[in-house]
CSV table of C-alpha atoms in Angstrom, one decimal:
chain,number,residue,atom,x,y,z
G,7,MET,CA,30.5,8.8,-4.8
G,8,LYS,CA,26.7,7.9,-4.5
G,9,ARG,CA,25.8,4.3,-7.1
G,10,ILE,CA,22.6,5.1,-9.6
G,11,ALA,CA,21.5,2.0,-11.2
G,12,VAL,CA,18.8,3.4,-13.8
G,13,VAL,CA,15.6,0.6,-15.3
G,14,GLU,CA,14.8,1.5,-17.8
G,15,ASP,CA,14.4,0.3,-21.3
G,16,GLU,CA,13.3,3.2,-23.2
G,17,VAL,CA,17.2,4.7,-24.8
G,18,TYR,CA,16.4,7.7,-25.7
G,19,MET,CA,14.6,8.3,-21.3
G,20,ARG,CA,17.3,6.0,-19.6
G,21,GLU,CA,20.2,8.1,-21.3
G,22,GLU,CA,18.3,10.6,-20.4
G,23,ILE,CA,18.3,10.5,-16.8
G,24,ALA,CA,21.9,8.6,-16.4
G,25,GLU,CA,23.4,11.8,-18.4
G,26,MET,CA,21.9,13.8,-15.7
G,27,LEU,CA,21.7,12.3,-12.7
G,28,ARG,CA,26.1,11.9,-14.1
G,29,ASN,CA,26.6,15.7,-14.1
G,30,THR,CA,25.4,15.9,-11.0
G,31,GLY,CA,27.9,14.1,-9.4
G,32,PHE,CA,26.3,10.3,-9.1
G,33,GLU,CA,28.0,6.7,-10.4
G,34,VAL,CA,25.7,5.3,-13.4
G,35,ASP,CA,24.8,1.7,-13.8
G,36,GLU,CA,22.0,1.7,-17.0
G,37,ILE,CA,20.4,-2.0,-16.6
G,38,ILE,CA,20.5,-2.0,-21.0
G,39,SER,CA,19.3,-5.8,-20.6
G,40,PHE,CA,16.4,-7.2,-18.7
G,41,GLU,CA,17.2,-10.8,-18.1
G,42,ASP,CA,16.9,-11.1,-14.9
G,43,THR,CA,16.8,-7.6,-14.1
G,44,ALA,CA,16.8,-7.9,-9.8
G,45,GLY,CA,19.3,-10.7,-9.8
G,46,GLN,CA,21.6,-8.0,-11.6
G,47,LEU,CA,20.7,-5.4,-9.3
G,48,LEU,CA,21.3,-7.6,-6.4
G,49,ARG,CA,24.8,-8.4,-7.4
G,50,LEU,CA,25.2,-4.8,-8.6
G,51,SER,CA,24.1,-3.1,-4.9
G,52,PRO,CA,23.8,0.2,-5.4
G,53,ASP,CA,22.8,2.7,-3.1
G,54,LEU,CA,19.8,3.9,-5.3
G,55,ILE,CA,17.4,2.1,-7.6
G,56,LEU,CA,15.5,4.5,-10.5
G,57,LEU,CA,12.9,1.5,-11.8
G,58,ASP,CA,10.1,1.8,-14.6
G,59,ILE,CA,7.4,-0.3,-14.2
G,60,ASN,CA,6.6,-1.2,-17.8
G,61,LEU,CA,9.2,-3.4,-18.2
G,62,PRO,CA,9.9,-6.6,-20.7
G,63,GLN,CA,10.8,-9.9,-19.0
G,64,ALA,CA,9.9,-9.3,-15.4
G,65,SER,CA,7.3,-6.2,-15.1
G,66,GLY,CA,8.6,-3.5,-12.5
G,67,PHE,CA,6.2,-4.1,-9.4
G,68,GLN,CA,7.9,-7.7,-9.9
G,69,ILE,CA,11.5,-6.1,-9.8
G,70,CYS,CA,10.7,-4.3,-6.6
G,71,ARG,CA,9.1,-7.2,-5.0
G,72,GLU,CA,12.3,-8.9,-5.2
G,73,ILE,CA,14.2,-6.6,-4.2
G,74,LYS,CA,12.8,-6.0,-1.3
G,75,GLN,CA,12.5,-9.3,-0.5
G,76,LYS,CA,16.3,-9.6,-0.7
G,77,SER,CA,17.6,-6.3,-0.1
G,78,ALA,CA,17.4,-3.0,1.9
G,79,ILE,CA,19.3,-0.8,-1.7
G,80,PRO,CA,15.7,1.7,-1.6
G,81,VAL,CA,14.2,1.5,-5.0
G,82,LEU,CA,12.4,5.4,-6.8
G,83,VAL,CA,10.0,4.2,-9.2
G,84,LEU,CA,9.4,5.9,-12.0
G,85,THR,CA,6.2,5.4,-14.9
G,86,SER,CA,4.4,7.4,-17.1
G,87,ARG,CA,2.0,5.4,-15.0
G,88,ASP,CA,0.2,7.9,-13.3
G,89,GLN,CA,-3.5,5.7,-11.9
G,90,MET,CA,-3.2,6.1,-7.7
G,91,ARG,CA,-3.7,2.4,-7.7
G,92,ASP,CA,-0.4,2.2,-9.1
G,93,GLU,CA,1.7,4.8,-7.6
G,94,LEU,CA,-0.2,3.2,-4.0
G,95,HIS,CA,0.3,-1.5,-5.2
G,96,ALA,CA,4.5,0.0,-5.2
G,97,LEU,CA,4.3,2.1,-2.2
G,98,GLU,CA,3.0,-2.0,-0.5
G,99,LEU,CA,5.5,-3.9,-2.0
G,100,GLY,CA,7.9,-1.4,-0.2
G,101,ALA,CA,8.9,1.6,-2.9
G,102,ASP,CA,10.4,4.3,-1.4
G,103,GLU,CA,9.0,7.0,-4.4
G,104,TYR,CA,7.1,7.1,-6.8
G,105,LEU,CA,7.4,9.7,-9.9
G,106,THR,CA,5.6,10.1,-13.0
G,107,LYS,CA,7.0,11.1,-16.0
G,108,PRO,CA,8.1,13.6,-17.5
G,109,CYS,CA,8.9,14.2,-14.7
G,110,ARG,CA,11.2,18.3,-13.7
G,111,LYS,CA,14.5,17.4,-13.5
G,112,GLU,CA,15.4,19.6,-10.0
G,113,ARG,CA,11.7,17.5,-9.0
G,114,LEU,CA,13.5,14.7,-10.1
G,115,LEU,CA,17.0,15.4,-7.9
G,116,ALA,CA,15.4,16.6,-5.1
G,117,ARG,CA,13.3,12.9,-4.7
G,118,THR,CA,16.8,11.9,-5.3
G,119,ALA,CA,18.4,13.1,-2.8
G,120,ASN,CA,15.8,12.6,0.5
G,121,VAL,CA,16.0,8.8,-0.5
G,122,LEU,CA,19.6,8.3,-0.2
G,123,LYS,CA,19.6,10.9,2.8
G,124,ARG,CA,16.9,8.7,4.3
G,125,TYR,CA,19.3,5.3,3.3
G,126,GLU,CA,22.7,6.8,5.0
G,127,GLY,CA,24.2,3.9,6.4
G,128,ARG,CA,21.9,1.6,6.7
G,129,SER,CA,22.9,-0.2,3.8
G,130,HIS,CA,23.9,-2.8,6.1
G,131,MET,CA,20.2,-3.5,6.8
G,132,LEU,CA,18.2,-6.3,5.8
G,133,GLU,CA,14.0,-5.7,5.4
G,134,GLY,CA,11.5,-7.5,7.3
G,135,PRO,CA,7.9,-6.9,7.7
G,136,GLY,CA,7.8,-4.4,10.5
G,137,PHE,CA,11.5,-5.0,11.4
G,138,LEU,CA,15.1,-4.2,10.9
G,139,LEU,CA,17.9,-7.0,11.3
G,140,ASP,CA,22.3,-5.4,11.7
G,141,ARG,CA,23.8,-8.0,9.7
G,142,GLN,CA,26.6,-6.7,11.3
G,143,THR,CA,26.5,-6.5,14.5
G,144,TYR,CA,22.5,-8.6,14.4
G,145,ALA,CA,20.5,-5.9,16.8
G,146,LEU,CA,16.7,-6.3,15.7
G,147,TYR,CA,15.0,-3.2,15.2
G,148,ILE,CA,11.3,-4.7,16.5
G,149,HIS,CA,8.2,-2.5,17.3
G,150,ASN,CA,10.1,1.1,18.4
G,151,ARG,CA,12.7,-0.5,20.0
G,152,SER,CA,15.8,-2.5,19.8
G,153,VAL,CA,16.7,-5.9,20.6
G,154,VAL,CA,21.1,-7.5,19.4
G,155,LEU,CA,20.1,-11.0,18.7
G,156,PRO,CA,23.0,-14.0,19.8
G,157,GLY,CA,25.1,-14.7,16.3
G,158,ASN,CA,23.8,-18.3,15.5
G,159,GLN,CA,19.5,-16.6,15.9
G,160,GLY,CA,21.1,-14.1,13.6
G,161,ARG,CA,22.8,-15.9,11.1
G,162,LEU,CA,19.8,-18.4,10.9
G,163,LEU,CA,17.1,-15.6,10.9
G,164,GLU,CA,19.7,-13.3,8.0
G,165,ALA,CA,20.3,-17.0,5.8
G,166,PHE,CA,15.5,-16.9,5.6
G,167,LEU,CA,16.0,-12.6,5.5
G,168,THR,CA,18.0,-13.1,2.1
G,169,HIS,CA,15.8,-16.1,0.5
G,170,GLY,CA,12.8,-13.6,1.2
G,171,ALA,CA,9.8,-15.9,0.7
G,172,ASN,CA,11.6,-19.5,-0.9
G,173,PRO,CA,12.5,-21.9,1.0
G,174,VAL,CA,15.9,-22.0,2.4
G,175,LYS,CA,17.9,-25.3,2.3
G,176,LYS,CA,19.7,-27.6,5.4
G,177,GLU,CA,22.4,-27.3,4.0
G,178,ASP,CA,22.7,-23.2,3.6
G,179,LEU,CA,21.0,-22.8,7.2
G,180,LEU,CA,24.3,-25.4,8.6
G,181,THR,CA,26.7,-23.3,6.7
G,182,ALA,CA,25.3,-20.4,7.5
G,183,LEU,CA,26.0,-21.0,11.4
G,184,TRP,CA,29.7,-23.0,11.1
G,185,GLY,CA,30.8,-23.0,7.7
G,186,THR,CA,29.7,-26.3,6.8
G,187,THR,CA,28.0,-29.2,6.3
G,188,GLU,CA,30.4,-31.8,7.3
G,189,TYR,CA,30.2,-33.4,11.2
G,190,ILE,CA,27.3,-31.2,12.3
G,191,ASP,CA,23.7,-33.2,14.0
G,192,GLU,CA,21.4,-32.0,12.8
G,193,ASN,CA,19.4,-32.0,16.0
G,194,ALA,CA,22.3,-29.1,16.8
G,195,LEU,CA,20.4,-26.5,14.2
G,196,GLN,CA,16.7,-27.7,15.5
G,197,VAL,CA,17.8,-25.7,18.4
G,198,ASN,CA,18.8,-23.4,16.6
G,199,LEU,CA,16.2,-22.7,15.0
G,200,THR,CA,13.8,-23.4,18.2
G,201,ARG,CA,15.4,-20.5,20.3
G,202,LEU,CA,15.4,-18.4,17.3
G,203,LYS,CA,11.8,-19.4,16.8
G,204,LYS,CA,11.1,-18.8,21.1
G,205,THR,CA,12.6,-15.6,19.8
G,206,MET,CA,10.6,-13.8,17.0
G,207,GLN,CA,6.9,-15.4,19.2
G,208,ASP,CA,9.2,-13.1,22.3
G,209,LEU,CA,9.1,-10.2,20.5
G,210,GLU,CA,6.0,-10.8,18.4
G,211,MET,CA,6.8,-11.2,14.8
G,212,CYS,CA,4.3,-12.8,13.5
G,213,LEU,CA,6.7,-14.9,11.1
G,214,LYS,CA,6.9,-18.7,11.7
G,215,ILE,CA,9.5,-20.7,10.8
G,216,ILE,CA,8.7,-23.8,9.4
G,217,PRO,CA,9.1,-27.1,7.7
G,218,VAL,CA,9.2,-28.0,3.6
G,219,ARG,CA,9.7,-32.0,3.2
G,220,GLY,CA,12.7,-32.2,0.7
G,221,VAL,CA,14.1,-29.2,0.7
G,222,GLY,CA,15.1,-27.2,4.3
G,223,TYR,CA,12.8,-24.4,6.2
G,224,GLN,CA,10.3,-21.3,5.0
G,225,LEU,CA,9.9,-17.9,6.8
G,226,ILE,CA,6.5,-17.1,6.0
G,227,PRO,CA,4.0,-14.5,7.8
G,228,GLU,CA,1.8,-15.8,10.9
G,229,GLY,CA,-1.4,-17.2,9.8
G,230,ASN,CA,-0.2,-18.4,6.2
G,231,ASN,CA,0.6,-22.2,6.2
G,232,ASP,CA,2.0,-22.4,2.3
G,233,ALA,CA,4.6,-24.3,2.6
């Protein structure tokens, strides 16, 4: 049974949507606390998120950005905001669908089914700019081709992608590679980072790995010199 998380702060609307989805055969998680909403959603790891834009604490735009930086969970934006600029902004952030409410039950269910169908078999995928990484096999899908990364390179790239735009501590990279931070020569980490950098360059990934003083390393777009 597919699980859908409903992120809507208007109680009546949320309950109506949740009941409709349950009656259709979905399992539903209702988000009722809006502290660290993105963190809640990432921990729930549903098959689909129905996301409002106007929310307390963080906006739906911020939540969508964080979700898409750290996971491949599909996001269907369901909002009363009907301006084209809002729709385009949501899509630029990675939203998979954008519907304005109120909308007919049949339309919402059809769009929900379409998004879920597109994502079948992709729950173990991580998304980067212009590519997908299979967390199980470390197959990288980019530029209409697939390349299987060596294990260590795959583990490093996975660690960077799961941290989104945030720096990754050296300790986290060591743990990703070898499951421990003990007795590991840091030169070994440097060797593996250098190999991943070369692979990224060969595949024209438009990303680079930079050191972050006192922290570790960060994966950023080419042309961005922020650390």
